[in-house]
């Protein structure tokens, strides 16, 4: 029987955060370990499709290089914050990557521009602080369809503006599904900006329709204001 899931936890870990997985491919989770542990996965590289890295504070650009030897990698989670020492350039050499989660904040010094060169990237999740400059660096991401800021448990820190958010939506022509957990004021500003913007047309030549998906409390406040190509939906588990 082939190995389906593997988890490695560091000595300081008291509560494991590994996601459940019942598929037939290989899912690997690392938590609280030294970043160079990634290099030891090389022998498994050809079979790993999902990799979750939690709480590795010494993560660097070099730490991500071994992942270029994971030809089947489809989903990657980097949780605990991306530091100034990390460039996302190696991700451009992950040919099958289509789901990426960067949790814990992305500082101004880190550019998301390399993600615009990830040919299959469809879904991106950013949580923690996400400044305007970080969103602007993602401009024109060609295949991006789903963008998540924050999660159901914790709102995204209000480091971005509605203007930057709208610029990104306008520039990513395939983007249609927006999950957003933020303050009520930011949510209203985003909805207003999207409704007032010229969002252009989709690949079929039809006016774009954006789904703005928000937690229950924010949904109740915004639903009556939807329109002009923007639908407000409730974010459920």
XYZ file of C-alpha atoms in Angstrom:
237
model
C 0.000 0.000 0.000
C 1.399 3.402 -0.958
C 2.027 6.054 1.676
C -0.842 8.567 1.623
C 0.151 11.114 4.280
C 3.235 11.984 6.317
C 3.738 14.478 9.138
C 6.872 15.770 10.861
C 6.608 17.894 14.022
C 9.390 19.739 15.848
C 10.166 19.251 19.557
C 8.309 22.415 20.627
C 5.031 21.484 18.955
C 2.287 20.740 21.485
C -0.731 20.813 19.182
C -0.508 19.422 15.686
C -2.257 21.344 12.912
C -2.093 18.782 10.150
C -5.059 18.666 7.785
C -6.910 15.420 7.263
C -6.319 13.746 3.938
C -7.951 10.668 2.444
C -6.791 10.850 -1.163
C -4.569 8.471 -3.080
C -1.628 10.843 -3.602
C 0.931 11.926 -0.980
C 0.273 14.793 1.439
C 3.179 15.980 3.629
C 2.916 18.289 6.660
C 5.838 19.950 8.459
C 5.309 21.861 11.692
C 7.808 23.635 13.907
C 10.841 22.118 12.214
C 13.988 23.702 10.795
C 13.498 24.914 7.247
C 16.282 22.674 5.941
C 14.042 19.703 6.749
C 12.402 20.394 3.388
C 15.558 19.251 1.612
C 15.221 15.812 3.186
C 11.966 15.283 1.312
C 13.800 14.976 -1.990
C 13.359 11.206 -2.093
C 9.594 11.657 -1.826
C 9.518 14.547 -4.242
C 8.153 12.715 -7.249
C 5.043 11.607 -5.349
C 4.198 14.677 -3.199
C 1.165 16.621 -4.411
C 0.318 18.544 -1.216
C 2.775 20.203 1.156
C 1.839 22.117 4.318
C 4.586 24.002 6.169
C 3.630 25.489 9.543
C 5.714 27.659 11.870
C 9.146 27.468 10.244
C 10.619 30.868 11.233
C 13.948 30.356 9.440
C 12.354 29.838 6.032
C 14.384 31.442 3.227
C 14.373 31.469 -0.543
C 16.915 28.662 -0.465
C 14.545 26.596 1.652
C 12.019 26.625 -1.181
C 14.480 25.540 -3.871
C 14.181 21.779 -3.143
C 10.487 21.987 -3.949
C 11.374 22.543 -7.589
C 12.120 18.803 -7.593
C 8.474 18.044 -6.734
C 7.026 17.786 -10.262
C 3.541 16.809 -9.051
C 3.179 19.479 -6.349
C -0.292 21.000 -6.691
C -1.021 22.594 -3.302
C 1.376 24.498 -1.047
C 0.724 26.167 2.313
C 3.295 28.399 4.036
C 1.863 29.281 7.446
C 3.399 31.483 10.106
C 4.284 34.494 8.011
C 6.510 35.100 5.007
C 9.613 37.027 6.076
C 11.716 39.579 4.208
C 14.259 36.801 3.619
C 11.907 34.905 1.309
C 11.570 35.410 -2.424
C 8.756 33.532 -4.116
C 10.782 33.176 -7.322
C 11.263 29.379 -6.906
C 7.488 28.939 -7.150
C 7.658 29.824 -10.848
C 9.379 26.466 -11.350
C 6.553 24.437 -9.791
C 4.787 23.472 -13.030
C 1.610 22.050 -11.499
C 1.022 24.443 -8.573
C -2.578 25.641 -8.634
C -3.465 26.298 -4.971
C -1.227 28.484 -2.759
C -1.794 29.699 0.810
C 0.444 32.315 2.457
C -0.744 32.651 6.045
C 0.466 35.021 8.728
C 1.193 38.138 6.719
C 3.213 39.256 3.721
C 5.498 42.282 4.303
C 6.013 45.097 1.800
C 9.482 43.794 1.004
C 8.089 40.548 -0.437
C 6.763 40.747 -3.985
C 4.013 38.491 -5.298
C 5.095 39.229 -8.880
C 6.606 35.731 -9.328
C 3.106 34.301 -8.886
C 2.055 36.022 -12.117
C 4.461 33.603 -13.821
C 2.985 30.460 -12.254
C 1.118 29.127 -15.291
C -1.493 27.040 -13.468
C -2.121 29.120 -10.326
C -5.898 29.335 -9.891
C -6.418 29.934 -6.168
C -4.483 32.160 -3.751
C -5.104 32.707 -0.033
C -3.429 35.557 1.886
C -4.009 36.127 5.592
C -2.504 38.466 8.133
C -1.180 41.830 7.017
C -1.526 42.354 3.266
C -0.406 45.891 2.290
C -1.424 47.669 -0.912
C 2.030 47.201 -2.394
C 1.758 43.435 -2.021
C -1.602 43.370 -3.813
C -0.270 45.639 -6.561
C 2.645 43.259 -7.165
C 0.118 40.542 -8.092
C -1.367 42.679 -10.864
C -2.279 40.844 -14.047
C -1.970 37.307 -12.667
C -3.255 35.565 -15.801
C -4.994 32.441 -14.507
C -6.068 33.508 -11.016
C -9.754 32.755 -10.434
C -10.154 32.706 -6.640
C -8.599 35.127 -4.128
C -9.055 34.756 -0.368
C -8.044 37.460 2.125
C -8.331 36.349 5.746
C -10.183 33.209 6.817
C -13.364 32.354 8.688
C -11.576 32.303 12.047
C -9.647 35.552 11.693
C -10.111 38.641 9.531
C -7.361 39.933 7.314
C -5.621 42.850 8.966
C -6.827 46.037 7.312
C -3.505 46.848 5.695
C -4.969 47.131 2.200
C -7.337 49.697 0.711
C -10.452 49.183 -1.387
C -8.698 51.000 -4.237
C -5.791 48.533 -4.336
C -8.167 45.591 -4.040
C -10.238 46.860 -6.962
C -7.152 47.514 -9.096
C -6.162 43.891 -8.612
C -9.603 42.568 -9.538
C -9.633 44.696 -12.700
C -6.165 43.529 -13.750
C -6.769 39.787 -13.200
C -9.226 39.122 -15.999
C -10.200 35.596 -14.908
C -10.705 36.488 -11.244
C -14.333 36.099 -10.221
C -14.483 34.506 -6.737
C -13.423 36.769 -3.842
C -13.436 35.481 -0.265
C -13.006 38.408 2.099
C -12.970 38.596 5.917
C -12.364 42.173 7.010
C -13.924 44.972 9.039
C -17.407 46.158 8.099
C -16.045 49.525 6.947
C -13.496 47.892 4.649
C -16.108 45.468 3.329
C -18.479 48.299 2.437
C -15.659 50.254 0.794
C -14.624 47.227 -1.270
C -18.195 46.548 -2.403
C -18.727 50.183 -3.390
C -15.424 50.353 -5.267
C -16.144 47.139 -7.186
C -19.627 48.330 -8.166
C -18.272 51.648 -9.425
C -15.350 50.132 -11.331
C -15.334 49.161 -14.993
C -14.537 45.474 -14.536
C -14.465 44.756 -18.258
C -15.668 41.567 -19.924
C -14.941 37.879 -19.465
C -13.431 35.527 -22.057
C -16.880 35.038 -23.633
C -17.312 38.758 -24.143
C -19.916 39.078 -21.397
C -19.731 41.685 -18.605
C -17.827 40.222 -15.679
C -19.731 39.124 -12.586
C -17.815 39.108 -9.302
C -18.799 36.952 -6.328
C -17.910 38.707 -3.069
C -18.069 35.999 -0.393
C -18.023 37.214 3.216
C -18.742 35.821 6.723
C -22.330 35.799 8.007
C -22.282 39.058 9.965
C -20.788 41.030 7.089
C -23.087 39.272 4.623
C -26.150 40.518 6.490
C -24.855 44.090 6.234
C -23.832 44.009 2.583
C -26.367 41.785 0.824
C -28.877 44.590 0.231
C -26.142 46.662 -1.441
C -25.121 44.101 -4.071
C -25.599 44.851 -7.752
C -23.827 46.277 -10.793
C -22.039 43.005 -11.506
C -21.198 42.193 -7.870
C -23.032 39.419 -5.988
C -22.641 39.189 -2.203
C -22.704 35.623 -0.861
C -22.291 34.095 2.595
C -19.007 32.379 3.389
C -19.877 29.016 4.954
C -17.673 26.177 6.214
